[in-house]
C-alpha cells in the first residue's frame, strides 16, 4: 500500500469450534445444504465492481447447481431457493469485505442454518449442494493457533492471545511505579532501590497473571515484548510451563501497540513455528510408518479405515489432493470401493472426491486437520511433496 496507509489485517472468522459445529450439521427430514465460496483475493478483486462480478459469477453457479440437482425433493428445492436468495441479499447488501480474501456461506433447505465466514485467503469460487456443509476448503484455515504475547515494561503489562492472523488483548494491568527522579528525604541509591523494587513487584504481578490465565493451557509459542533491561526479568517471572514455550522477543511500544501492530511484528515468528509443527507431524508420520511406538497410516484406503475406527489424531493432506471413494449415507462409513456399507449393508454413495468427507469425519472426531502447502527449503521441495509417495494423504494415529 502507499505511504500513510496502514496494512489491513486479514480477516479470519474460521475457528476449529466453528468447523466442528458445521461438520455436525445434518438438515432435518433428509434436507440438503448449500455451501457457497467466493474468492475475494485483493490481487484480483480489489475494487467493488470486481467483487460484484465475482459474487454474480458464483451466485449464477449456485443457481445452476440448484436447477441441475434432479434428485432434490420439491420441499428441499424450495428451501434451498429461499436460502440462495438469503445468500444473495447478504453478499449484495450486508457483507463488509474489509480484510476478507474470501467468504464462505452455508444455508440449509430447512432454513435452520445460515452462516457466513470471512476467510484469510481465497479458496476459489464454488457452489455445492450436499447432505452436509462442504467444509473441506476451510480445513487448515482455522485461526486456533495458540500464541501468547506478553508485553511488559516497568508499569504496564498486557497479554494478547491468538494466531498469525488475529490477536486479541485478553488482560491488562497497571502498577503505580514511581519515576526515576529522587523524592525528597531519600538518598539517590535508596530511591533507586525503591523504584526497582516497585518495578519488580509489577513484573511479578504480570507473571502471576500469566500463570492464572495460561499456566494450564497448551500454547504453540510465547513471545515477549519488553524493554531490553526488562526482558530477562519478565521471562524469569513466567511460570515454567509458559517459560518453556518462549520463542522470541518483539520490538514494540508496550503501552500503545495495537493488536494489529502485534500481528505484524509477530507473524514471521508464528508462521515459522507453525511450519515447524508441520515438519514435526510429518516426522511422526514417517516414524509411525517405520514401526515406531506411535502408529500411522498412509494412502487413502488405510487412512479412511483409520477414520472409520476413530483412531486419527492428525490428518495430513497435501494441497490439491483428491481421490474418488464411497460413503455410507446412514453411518458415515468411508471407503475406496464397495456398493454396500460393510457395517450396516446400506447402499453406498459414490463421491468424486472422498477427501472432503474424510476431512469432515476427522473434524467430528476432534482430530487436527493440516493441509500442507508446497513450499521450498534450500531449493528442495518439502512438506506436501513428502506426502506424494503416499498418494497425498496420511494420518498420525492415537492407537
PDB file of C-alpha atoms in Angstrom, residues 92-283:
ATOM      1  CA  UNK A  92     -25.022  -7.725  -2.231  1.00  0.00           C
ATOM      2  CA  UNK A  93     -26.373  -5.611   0.639  1.00  0.00           C
ATOM      3  CA  UNK A  94     -24.956  -6.636   4.018  1.00  0.00           C
ATOM      4  CA  UNK A  95     -21.463  -8.051   3.576  1.00  0.00           C
ATOM      5  CA  UNK A  96     -18.480  -5.903   4.631  1.00  0.00           C
ATOM      6  CA  UNK A  97     -15.493  -7.194   2.657  1.00  0.00           C
ATOM      7  CA  UNK A  98     -12.902  -5.308   4.747  1.00  0.00           C
ATOM      8  CA  UNK A  99      -9.895  -7.554   5.305  1.00  0.00           C
ATOM      9  CA  UNK A 100     -11.547 -10.571   3.669  1.00  0.00           C
ATOM     10  CA  UNK A 101      -9.695 -12.522   0.985  1.00  0.00           C
ATOM     11  CA  UNK A 102     -12.704 -14.803   0.609  1.00  0.00           C
ATOM     12  CA  UNK A 103     -16.056 -15.651   2.155  1.00  0.00           C
ATOM     13  CA  UNK A 104     -17.844 -18.943   2.821  1.00  0.00           C
ATOM     14  CA  UNK A 105     -21.613 -19.170   3.292  1.00  0.00           C
ATOM     15  CA  UNK A 106     -23.811 -22.077   4.353  1.00  0.00           C
ATOM     16  CA  UNK A 107     -27.593 -22.458   4.381  1.00  0.00           C
ATOM     17  CA  UNK A 108     -29.893 -25.469   4.514  1.00  0.00           C
ATOM     18  CA  UNK A 109     -33.203 -26.377   2.950  1.00  0.00           C
ATOM     19  CA  UNK A 110     -34.991 -26.278   6.308  1.00  0.00           C
ATOM     20  CA  UNK A 111     -33.816 -22.680   6.863  1.00  0.00           C
ATOM     21  CA  UNK A 112     -32.308 -23.663  10.222  1.00  0.00           C
ATOM     22  CA  UNK A 113     -28.768 -22.800   9.113  1.00  0.00           C
ATOM     23  CA  UNK A 114     -27.270 -19.591   7.802  1.00  0.00           C
ATOM     24  CA  UNK A 115     -23.625 -18.863   8.461  1.00  0.00           C
ATOM     25  CA  UNK A 116     -21.093 -16.598   6.763  1.00  0.00           C
ATOM     26  CA  UNK A 117     -17.356 -16.680   7.463  1.00  0.00           C
ATOM     27  CA  UNK A 118     -14.672 -14.275   6.282  1.00  0.00           C
ATOM     28  CA  UNK A 119     -11.564 -16.108   5.057  1.00  0.00           C
ATOM     29  CA  UNK A 120      -7.888 -15.036   5.265  1.00  0.00           C
ATOM     30  CA  UNK A 121      -7.154 -16.492   1.809  1.00  0.00           C
ATOM     31  CA  UNK A 122      -9.165 -17.070  -1.326  1.00  0.00           C
ATOM     32  CA  UNK A 123     -10.148 -20.688  -1.946  1.00  0.00           C
ATOM     33  CA  UNK A 124     -11.763 -20.180  -5.348  1.00  0.00           C
ATOM     34  CA  UNK A 125     -15.388 -19.812  -6.450  1.00  0.00           C
ATOM     35  CA  UNK A 126     -17.552 -22.813  -5.681  1.00  0.00           C
ATOM     36  CA  UNK A 127     -21.185 -23.745  -5.025  1.00  0.00           C
ATOM     37  CA  UNK A 128     -22.002 -27.205  -3.667  1.00  0.00           C
ATOM     38  CA  UNK A 129     -25.308 -28.873  -2.736  1.00  0.00           C
ATOM     39  CA  UNK A 130     -24.890 -31.896  -0.489  1.00  0.00           C
ATOM     40  CA  UNK A 131     -26.163 -33.671   2.620  1.00  0.00           C
ATOM     41  CA  UNK A 132     -23.843 -31.620   4.868  1.00  0.00           C
ATOM     42  CA  UNK A 133     -21.819 -28.392   4.694  1.00  0.00           C
ATOM     43  CA  UNK A 134     -18.855 -28.604   2.311  1.00  0.00           C
ATOM     44  CA  UNK A 135     -16.101 -27.663   4.781  1.00  0.00           C
ATOM     45  CA  UNK A 136     -13.029 -29.180   3.127  1.00  0.00           C
ATOM     46  CA  UNK A 137     -11.719 -25.810   1.801  1.00  0.00           C
ATOM     47  CA  UNK A 138     -11.807 -24.432   5.361  1.00  0.00           C
ATOM     48  CA  UNK A 139      -9.622 -27.123   6.912  1.00  0.00           C
ATOM     49  CA  UNK A 140      -6.273 -25.618   7.777  1.00  0.00           C
ATOM     50  CA  UNK A 141      -7.654 -22.053   7.786  1.00  0.00           C
ATOM     51  CA  UNK A 142      -8.794 -22.150  11.400  1.00  0.00           C
ATOM     52  CA  UNK A 143      -7.400 -19.315  13.497  1.00  0.00           C
ATOM     53  CA  UNK A 144      -6.933 -21.505  16.504  1.00  0.00           C
ATOM     54  CA  UNK A 145      -3.159 -21.476  16.691  1.00  0.00           C
ATOM     55  CA  UNK A 146      -2.439 -20.720  20.320  1.00  0.00           C
ATOM     56  CA  UNK A 147       0.159 -17.962  20.670  1.00  0.00           C
ATOM     57  CA  UNK A 148       0.601 -15.780  23.750  1.00  0.00           C
ATOM     58  CA  UNK A 149       2.259 -12.368  23.569  1.00  0.00           C
ATOM     59  CA  UNK A 150       3.378 -10.798  26.858  1.00  0.00           C
ATOM     60  CA  UNK A 151       4.002  -7.041  26.683  1.00  0.00           C
ATOM     61  CA  UNK A 152       5.542  -5.643  29.846  1.00  0.00           C
ATOM     62  CA  UNK A 153       7.501  -2.593  30.942  1.00  0.00           C
ATOM     63  CA  UNK A 154       8.072  -1.271  34.461  1.00  0.00           C
ATOM     64  CA  UNK A 155       4.464  -0.188  34.988  1.00  0.00           C
ATOM     65  CA  UNK A 156       2.171  -1.739  32.326  1.00  0.00           C
ATOM     66  CA  UNK A 157       1.549  -5.387  31.496  1.00  0.00           C
ATOM     67  CA  UNK A 158      -0.596  -6.674  28.615  1.00  0.00           C
ATOM     68  CA  UNK A 159      -1.476 -10.184  27.452  1.00  0.00           C
ATOM     69  CA  UNK A 160      -2.570 -10.883  23.872  1.00  0.00           C
ATOM     70  CA  UNK A 161      -3.693 -14.266  22.586  1.00  0.00           C
ATOM     71  CA  UNK A 162      -4.360 -15.538  19.094  1.00  0.00           C
ATOM     72  CA  UNK A 163      -2.756 -16.550  15.813  1.00  0.00           C
ATOM     73  CA  UNK A 164      -0.700 -15.214  12.923  1.00  0.00           C
ATOM     74  CA  UNK A 165      -3.955 -13.795  11.515  1.00  0.00           C
ATOM     75  CA  UNK A 166      -5.501 -12.230  14.589  1.00  0.00           C
ATOM     76  CA  UNK A 167      -4.540 -11.294  18.152  1.00  0.00           C
ATOM     77  CA  UNK A 168      -6.897 -10.231  20.934  1.00  0.00           C
ATOM     78  CA  UNK A 169      -5.904  -8.370  24.087  1.00  0.00           C
ATOM     79  CA  UNK A 170      -7.212 -10.503  26.940  1.00  0.00           C
ATOM     80  CA  UNK A 171      -5.743  -8.769  30.010  1.00  0.00           C
ATOM     81  CA  UNK A 172      -4.027  -5.550  31.063  1.00  0.00           C
ATOM     82  CA  UNK A 173      -2.667  -4.420  34.429  1.00  0.00           C
ATOM     83  CA  UNK A 174      -1.000  -1.186  35.518  1.00  0.00           C
ATOM     84  CA  UNK A 175       1.063  -0.537  38.634  1.00  0.00           C
ATOM     85  CA  UNK A 176       1.836   2.738  40.382  1.00  0.00           C
ATOM     86  CA  UNK A 177       5.610   2.695  39.951  1.00  0.00           C
ATOM     87  CA  UNK A 178       7.352   5.986  40.777  1.00  0.00           C
ATOM     88  CA  UNK A 179       9.557   7.710  38.236  1.00  0.00           C
ATOM     89  CA  UNK A 180      13.319   7.683  38.214  1.00  0.00           C
ATOM     90  CA  UNK A 181      13.772  11.140  39.808  1.00  0.00           C
ATOM     91  CA  UNK A 182      14.570  11.191  43.515  1.00  0.00           C
ATOM     92  CA  UNK A 183      11.954  12.293  46.029  1.00  0.00           C
ATOM     93  CA  UNK A 184      12.931  14.483  48.978  1.00  0.00           C
ATOM     94  CA  UNK A 185      14.063  12.600  52.099  1.00  0.00           C
ATOM     95  CA  UNK A 186      15.577   9.626  50.251  1.00  0.00           C
ATOM     96  CA  UNK A 187      19.156   9.306  49.094  1.00  0.00           C
ATOM     97  CA  UNK A 188      19.573   8.588  45.407  1.00  0.00           C
ATOM     98  CA  UNK A 189      20.711   4.936  45.926  1.00  0.00           C
ATOM     99  CA  UNK A 190      17.830   4.231  48.348  1.00  0.00           C
ATOM    100  CA  UNK A 191      15.337   5.825  45.995  1.00  0.00           C
ATOM    101  CA  UNK A 192      16.598   3.845  43.021  1.00  0.00           C
ATOM    102  CA  UNK A 193      16.288   0.624  45.049  1.00  0.00           C
ATOM    103  CA  UNK A 194      12.730   1.609  45.985  1.00  0.00           C
ATOM    104  CA  UNK A 195      11.783   2.199  42.348  1.00  0.00           C
ATOM    105  CA  UNK A 196      13.442  -1.055  41.312  1.00  0.00           C
ATOM    106  CA  UNK A 197      11.532  -2.984  43.973  1.00  0.00           C
ATOM    107  CA  UNK A 198       8.257  -1.471  42.804  1.00  0.00           C
ATOM    108  CA  UNK A 199       9.048  -2.421  39.203  1.00  0.00           C
ATOM    109  CA  UNK A 200       9.932  -5.984  40.245  1.00  0.00           C
ATOM    110  CA  UNK A 201       6.650  -6.246  42.140  1.00  0.00           C
ATOM    111  CA  UNK A 202       4.830  -5.144  38.982  1.00  0.00           C
ATOM    112  CA  UNK A 203       6.652  -7.719  36.833  1.00  0.00           C
ATOM    113  CA  UNK A 204       5.778 -10.424  39.385  1.00  0.00           C
ATOM    114  CA  UNK A 205       2.132  -9.379  39.111  1.00  0.00           C
ATOM    115  CA  UNK A 206       2.345  -9.864  35.347  1.00  0.00           C
ATOM    116  CA  UNK A 207       3.921 -13.301  35.841  1.00  0.00           C
ATOM    117  CA  UNK A 208       1.172 -14.275  38.290  1.00  0.00           C
ATOM    118  CA  UNK A 209      -1.462 -13.096  35.808  1.00  0.00           C
ATOM    119  CA  UNK A 210       0.093 -15.267  33.102  1.00  0.00           C
ATOM    120  CA  UNK A 211       0.089 -18.231  35.496  1.00  0.00           C
ATOM    121  CA  UNK A 212      -3.595 -17.773  36.348  1.00  0.00           C
ATOM    122  CA  UNK A 213      -4.716 -17.308  32.755  1.00  0.00           C
ATOM    123  CA  UNK A 214      -2.342 -19.542  30.801  1.00  0.00           C
ATOM    124  CA  UNK A 215      -0.389 -21.734  33.208  1.00  0.00           C
ATOM    125  CA  UNK A 216      -2.505 -24.802  32.421  1.00  0.00           C
ATOM    126  CA  UNK A 217      -3.171 -24.098  28.732  1.00  0.00           C
ATOM    127  CA  UNK A 218      -1.447 -25.649  25.733  1.00  0.00           C
ATOM    128  CA  UNK A 219       0.468 -22.961  23.852  1.00  0.00           C
ATOM    129  CA  UNK A 220       2.162 -23.148  20.470  1.00  0.00           C
ATOM    130  CA  UNK A 221       4.552 -20.355  21.362  1.00  0.00           C
ATOM    131  CA  UNK A 222       5.144 -17.345  23.606  1.00  0.00           C
ATOM    132  CA  UNK A 223       6.626 -14.002  22.545  1.00  0.00           C
ATOM    133  CA  UNK A 224       7.803 -11.242  24.882  1.00  0.00           C
ATOM    134  CA  UNK A 225       7.739  -7.542  24.130  1.00  0.00           C
ATOM    135  CA  UNK A 226       9.682  -5.586  26.747  1.00  0.00           C
ATOM    136  CA  UNK A 227      12.500  -3.034  27.072  1.00  0.00           C
ATOM    137  CA  UNK A 228      15.969  -4.571  26.807  1.00  0.00           C
ATOM    138  CA  UNK A 229      16.681  -4.193  30.523  1.00  0.00           C
ATOM    139  CA  UNK A 230      13.386  -5.878  31.462  1.00  0.00           C
ATOM    140  CA  UNK A 231      13.173  -8.876  29.107  1.00  0.00           C
ATOM    141  CA  UNK A 232      15.141 -11.315  31.286  1.00  0.00           C
ATOM    142  CA  UNK A 233      13.167 -10.372  34.402  1.00  0.00           C
ATOM    143  CA  UNK A 234       9.845 -10.809  32.623  1.00  0.00           C
ATOM    144  CA  UNK A 235      10.843 -14.225  31.301  1.00  0.00           C
ATOM    145  CA  UNK A 236      12.103 -15.356  34.727  1.00  0.00           C
ATOM    146  CA  UNK A 237       8.748 -14.494  36.329  1.00  0.00           C
ATOM    147  CA  UNK A 238       6.707 -16.589  33.886  1.00  0.00           C
ATOM    148  CA  UNK A 239       5.514 -19.996  35.121  1.00  0.00           C
ATOM    149  CA  UNK A 240       7.772 -22.806  33.934  1.00  0.00           C
ATOM    150  CA  UNK A 241       5.093 -24.261  31.629  1.00  0.00           C
ATOM    151  CA  UNK A 242       4.899 -20.930  29.798  1.00  0.00           C
ATOM    152  CA  UNK A 243       8.588 -20.032  30.044  1.00  0.00           C
ATOM    153  CA  UNK A 244       9.483 -23.208  28.188  1.00  0.00           C
ATOM    154  CA  UNK A 245       7.435 -22.050  25.169  1.00  0.00           C
ATOM    155  CA  UNK A 246       9.161 -18.657  24.769  1.00  0.00           C
ATOM    156  CA  UNK A 247      10.168 -18.391  21.115  1.00  0.00           C
ATOM    157  CA  UNK A 248      11.438 -14.843  20.766  1.00  0.00           C
ATOM    158  CA  UNK A 249      11.210 -11.152  21.504  1.00  0.00           C
ATOM    159  CA  UNK A 250       9.191  -8.384  19.852  1.00  0.00           C
ATOM    160  CA  UNK A 251      10.259  -4.754  19.417  1.00  0.00           C
ATOM    161  CA  UNK A 252       7.057  -2.879  20.240  1.00  0.00           C
ATOM    162  CA  UNK A 253       5.800   0.016  22.321  1.00  0.00           C
ATOM    163  CA  UNK A 254       4.365  -1.882  25.272  1.00  0.00           C
ATOM    164  CA  UNK A 255       1.703   0.686  26.129  1.00  0.00           C
ATOM    165  CA  UNK A 256       0.449   1.802  22.713  1.00  0.00           C
ATOM    166  CA  UNK A 257       0.924  -1.145  20.316  1.00  0.00           C
ATOM    167  CA  UNK A 258      -2.394  -2.274  18.839  1.00  0.00           C
ATOM    168  CA  UNK A 259      -3.298  -5.943  18.266  1.00  0.00           C
ATOM    169  CA  UNK A 260      -2.688  -5.280  14.560  1.00  0.00           C
ATOM    170  CA  UNK A 261       0.820  -3.994  15.383  1.00  0.00           C
ATOM    171  CA  UNK A 262       1.458  -7.173  17.370  1.00  0.00           C
ATOM    172  CA  UNK A 263       0.328  -9.387  14.477  1.00  0.00           C
ATOM    173  CA  UNK A 264       2.592  -7.582  12.021  1.00  0.00           C
ATOM    174  CA  UNK A 265       5.562  -7.823  14.369  1.00  0.00           C
ATOM    175  CA  UNK A 266       4.982 -11.465  15.350  1.00  0.00           C
ATOM    176  CA  UNK A 267       3.700 -13.013  12.117  1.00  0.00           C
ATOM    177  CA  UNK A 268       7.061 -14.267  10.793  1.00  0.00           C
ATOM    178  CA  UNK A 269       7.917 -15.999  14.072  1.00  0.00           C
ATOM    179  CA  UNK A 270       4.443 -17.513  14.394  1.00  0.00           C
ATOM    180  CA  UNK A 271       4.498 -18.821  10.834  1.00  0.00           C
ATOM    181  CA  UNK A 272       7.936 -20.333  11.419  1.00  0.00           C
ATOM    182  CA  UNK A 273       6.606 -22.140  14.493  1.00  0.00           C
ATOM    183  CA  UNK A 274       3.582 -23.378  12.535  1.00  0.00           C
ATOM    184  CA  UNK A 275       5.898 -24.736   9.814  1.00  0.00           C
ATOM    185  CA  UNK A 276       7.935 -26.500  12.486  1.00  0.00           C
ATOM    186  CA  UNK A 277       4.720 -28.133  13.736  1.00  0.00           C
ATOM    187  CA  UNK A 278       4.020 -29.370  10.207  1.00  0.00           C
ATOM    188  CA  UNK A 279       7.541 -30.778   9.969  1.00  0.00           C
ATOM    189  CA  UNK A 280       7.099 -32.464  13.350  1.00  0.00           C
ATOM    190  CA  UNK A 281       3.814 -34.055  12.228  1.00  0.00           C
ATOM    191  CA  UNK A 282       5.487 -35.374   9.071  1.00  0.00           C
ATOM    192  CA  UNK A 283       8.355 -36.779  11.128  1.00  0.00           C
TER     193      UNK A 283
END
